[in-house]
């Protein structure tokens, strides 16, 4: 008998409570509208509690993960697996998005005039160029990077710190590794305390999301919205489970159930980074993925692996081109595949960041970025859906790596 049947793969009724609170929150928001915002501080407080733990959690988890991987060969082997899986699922997501948008043509007949639109894309905070993203990965001051919440820089610092720790002499090495392991244990304890407030937090967050969802705009660009929702569902319900099963031979339904708290948190917070503590907790407690794997795979995945965002960006780019009557040829579609992979890597794992990086794709295919005005208003709920897909991708990679490293077997 394998350890997969021995591990718990729990779907506790805590998940039922959370789902119930999401539904009650949605109901309250629809009945009371803006007056329901009186409950939104519950969501804000919960988000702040989650954010409070993220920087120290990443520092301790990535460093202790790298030290427990130990030698550079294993680190390299895991790195190759992780990146291979990230790339595969992101490209599949983009292909799903592109095929659907070409098939359904949601932008045909909308006639959006960029000239007459007052929207100025420079009002969006400007995206970093991709070279910039790589340069900013290396912190000139790690303490400042932590204080500023520069997550990629923090991950880079934690990885090199972990590698350096493995190179020093035995006595201090053991003591320092122990220190980081204890630090990680402590952060996970703190995380579990915070997660106890998840049912209350999602109630406030969902009210906020629904009241500010821009539902009126659905009449105009509902078909665009539906195209993305269908694309994300295909990726979430068909593609990811198939890829997951072919790599792990584990029943995806069990995995999806065990991850349910993380999915609901992603849905209500719209941030993969904010969801990270919950994702880690589900993988560790419900599935039995080791600290070594989850510490290495998840922070990196939350920051650079975004299947849902990549799919969304591909659909949005083609949709905007369709609304201004531009036909995109094969070359432009291939450019979208490439830039969407890169843009999703560069997208910060926070609410609404996917729209900002969309500018890069639009510029690459010469579509005016002012077209973003059309889709901004309905972004919130799409953001919730794509964040669930992003977190699912990260969690699947972690289980696939754990399974290939023999962690989930006897
Ligand atoms: N909100 C998404 C995430 O955190 C990023 C995006 O805007 O697409 O994963």
CSV table of C-alpha atoms in Angstrom, one decimal, residues 203-367:
chain,number,residue,atom,x,y,z
A,203,UNK,CA,-17.3,36.6,4.3
A,204,UNK,CA,-16.0,40.2,4.4
A,205,UNK,CA,-13.8,39.7,1.3
A,206,UNK,CA,-16.6,38.3,-0.9
A,207,UNK,CA,-19.0,41.2,0.0
A,208,UNK,CA,-16.3,43.7,-1.1
A,209,UNK,CA,-15.6,41.8,-4.3
A,210,UNK,CA,-19.3,41.6,-5.3
A,211,UNK,CA,-20.2,45.1,-4.5
A,212,UNK,CA,-17.2,46.4,-6.5
A,213,UNK,CA,-17.5,43.9,-9.4
A,214,UNK,CA,-18.8,46.3,-12.1
A,215,UNK,CA,-21.8,44.0,-12.8
A,216,UNK,CA,-23.4,46.7,-15.1
A,217,UNK,CA,-20.7,46.3,-17.6
A,218,UNK,CA,-21.5,42.7,-18.1
A,219,UNK,CA,-24.2,43.7,-20.6
A,220,UNK,CA,-21.6,45.1,-22.9
A,221,UNK,CA,-18.7,42.7,-22.7
A,222,UNK,CA,-20.4,39.7,-21.1
A,223,UNK,CA,-19.3,37.4,-23.9
A,224,UNK,CA,-15.7,38.3,-23.3
A,225,UNK,CA,-16.2,37.5,-19.6
A,226,UNK,CA,-17.9,34.2,-20.5
A,227,UNK,CA,-15.0,33.3,-22.9
A,228,UNK,CA,-12.4,33.7,-20.1
A,229,UNK,CA,-14.6,31.9,-17.5
A,230,UNK,CA,-15.0,28.9,-19.9
A,231,UNK,CA,-11.3,28.9,-20.7
A,232,UNK,CA,-10.3,29.0,-17.0
A,233,UNK,CA,-12.9,26.2,-16.3
A,234,UNK,CA,-11.4,24.0,-19.1
A,235,UNK,CA,-7.9,24.5,-17.8
A,236,UNK,CA,-9.0,24.0,-14.1
A,237,UNK,CA,-11.3,21.1,-14.6
A,238,UNK,CA,-9.8,19.3,-17.6
A,239,UNK,CA,-6.2,20.2,-18.6
A,240,UNK,CA,-4.7,20.6,-15.1
A,241,UNK,CA,-6.3,17.4,-13.7
A,242,UNK,CA,-5.1,15.5,-16.8
A,243,UNK,CA,-1.5,16.8,-16.6
A,244,UNK,CA,-1.6,16.2,-12.8
A,245,UNK,CA,-2.8,12.6,-13.2
A,246,UNK,CA,-0.3,11.8,-15.9
A,247,UNK,CA,2.6,12.9,-13.7
A,248,UNK,CA,1.4,11.6,-10.4
A,249,UNK,CA,-1.2,8.8,-11.0
A,250,UNK,CA,-3.1,10.3,-8.1
A,251,UNK,CA,-6.9,10.9,-8.3
A,252,UNK,CA,-7.2,14.7,-9.0
A,253,UNK,CA,-10.5,14.9,-7.2
A,254,UNK,CA,-8.8,13.9,-4.0
A,255,UNK,CA,-6.2,16.5,-4.5
A,256,UNK,CA,-8.7,19.3,-5.5
A,257,UNK,CA,-10.7,18.4,-2.3
A,258,UNK,CA,-7.7,18.5,-0.1
A,259,UNK,CA,-6.8,21.9,-1.5
A,260,UNK,CA,-10.3,23.4,-1.1
A,261,UNK,CA,-9.5,25.9,1.6
A,262,UNK,CA,-6.7,27.3,-0.5
A,263,UNK,CA,-8.9,27.6,-3.5
A,264,UNK,CA,-11.6,29.5,-1.6
A,265,UNK,CA,-9.0,31.8,-0.1
A,266,UNK,CA,-7.6,32.5,-3.6
A,267,UNK,CA,-11.1,33.1,-4.9
A,268,UNK,CA,-12.0,35.6,-2.2
A,269,UNK,CA,-8.6,37.4,-1.9
A,270,UNK,CA,-7.5,37.4,-5.6
A,271,UNK,CA,-3.9,37.0,-4.5
A,272,UNK,CA,-1.8,33.9,-4.9
A,273,UNK,CA,0.8,35.4,-2.6
A,274,UNK,CA,-1.8,36.2,0.1
A,275,UNK,CA,-3.0,32.6,-0.3
A,276,UNK,CA,0.5,31.1,0.1
A,277,UNK,CA,0.3,30.4,3.8
A,278,UNK,CA,-3.0,28.6,3.3
A,279,UNK,CA,-1.7,26.7,0.3
A,280,UNK,CA,1.3,25.6,2.3
A,281,UNK,CA,-0.8,24.5,5.2
A,282,UNK,CA,-3.1,22.4,2.9
A,283,UNK,CA,-0.2,20.7,1.2
A,284,UNK,CA,1.5,19.9,4.4
A,285,UNK,CA,-1.5,18.9,6.6
A,286,UNK,CA,-3.9,17.4,4.1
A,287,UNK,CA,-1.6,15.8,1.6
A,288,UNK,CA,1.7,15.2,3.4
A,289,UNK,CA,4.0,17.0,1.0
A,290,UNK,CA,7.3,17.6,2.8
A,291,UNK,CA,8.6,20.9,3.9
A,292,UNK,CA,11.5,20.5,1.6
A,293,UNK,CA,9.4,20.4,-1.5
A,294,UNK,CA,6.6,22.8,-0.5
A,295,UNK,CA,9.1,25.4,0.7
A,296,UNK,CA,11.0,25.4,-2.5
A,297,UNK,CA,8.1,25.0,-5.0
A,298,UNK,CA,5.3,27.1,-3.6
A,299,UNK,CA,6.8,30.6,-3.0
A,300,UNK,CA,8.4,30.4,-6.4
A,301,UNK,CA,5.2,29.1,-8.0
A,302,UNK,CA,3.1,31.8,-6.3
A,303,UNK,CA,5.4,34.4,-7.7
A,304,UNK,CA,6.1,33.2,-11.3
A,305,UNK,CA,3.7,30.4,-12.2
A,306,UNK,CA,0.4,31.9,-13.3
A,307,UNK,CA,-1.6,29.7,-15.6
A,308,UNK,CA,-4.9,31.6,-15.1
A,309,UNK,CA,-3.2,34.9,-15.6
A,310,UNK,CA,-1.5,33.7,-18.8
A,311,UNK,CA,-4.8,32.4,-20.2
A,312,UNK,CA,-6.6,35.6,-19.3
A,313,UNK,CA,-3.9,37.8,-20.8
A,314,UNK,CA,-4.0,35.9,-24.1
A,315,UNK,CA,-7.8,36.1,-24.3
A,316,UNK,CA,-7.9,39.8,-23.4
A,317,UNK,CA,-5.2,40.7,-26.0
A,318,UNK,CA,-7.1,39.0,-28.8
A,319,UNK,CA,-10.4,40.4,-27.6
A,320,UNK,CA,-9.2,44.0,-27.6
A,321,UNK,CA,-7.7,43.5,-31.1
A,322,UNK,CA,-11.1,42.1,-32.3
A,323,UNK,CA,-13.0,45.1,-30.9
A,324,UNK,CA,-10.9,47.5,-32.9
A,325,UNK,CA,-11.3,45.4,-36.0
A,326,UNK,CA,-7.7,44.1,-36.1
A,327,UNK,CA,-7.2,40.6,-37.4
A,328,UNK,CA,-4.3,38.8,-35.8
A,329,UNK,CA,-2.3,36.5,-38.0
A,330,UNK,CA,-0.3,33.4,-37.0
A,331,UNK,CA,2.8,35.5,-36.2
A,332,UNK,CA,0.9,37.8,-33.9
A,333,UNK,CA,-0.7,34.8,-32.1
A,334,UNK,CA,2.7,33.2,-31.6
A,335,UNK,CA,4.0,36.5,-30.2
A,336,UNK,CA,1.0,36.4,-27.8
A,337,UNK,CA,2.1,32.9,-26.6
A,338,UNK,CA,5.6,34.0,-26.0
A,339,UNK,CA,4.8,37.3,-24.3
A,340,UNK,CA,1.9,35.9,-22.3
A,341,UNK,CA,4.3,33.3,-20.8
A,342,UNK,CA,6.8,36.1,-19.9
A,343,UNK,CA,4.1,38.6,-18.8
A,344,UNK,CA,2.6,36.0,-16.5
A,345,UNK,CA,6.0,35.3,-15.0
A,346,UNK,CA,6.4,39.1,-14.4
A,347,UNK,CA,2.9,39.6,-13.0
A,348,UNK,CA,2.9,40.2,-9.2
A,349,UNK,CA,0.8,37.8,-7.3
A,350,UNK,CA,-1.5,40.5,-6.0
A,351,UNK,CA,-5.1,41.6,-7.0
A,352,UNK,CA,-5.4,43.2,-10.4
A,353,UNK,CA,-1.7,42.8,-11.4
A,354,UNK,CA,-2.6,40.7,-14.5
A,355,UNK,CA,-4.1,43.8,-16.2
A,356,UNK,CA,-0.9,45.8,-15.8
A,357,UNK,CA,1.3,43.3,-17.5
A,358,UNK,CA,-1.3,43.0,-20.3
A,359,UNK,CA,0.2,46.2,-21.6
A,360,UNK,CA,3.4,44.4,-22.6
A,361,UNK,CA,1.5,41.9,-24.8
A,362,UNK,CA,-0.6,44.6,-26.4
A,363,UNK,CA,2.5,46.6,-27.2
A,364,UNK,CA,4.2,43.5,-28.7
A,365,UNK,CA,1.3,43.0,-31.2
A,366,UNK,CA,0.8,46.7,-31.8
A,367,UNK,CA,-2.7,47.0,-30.3
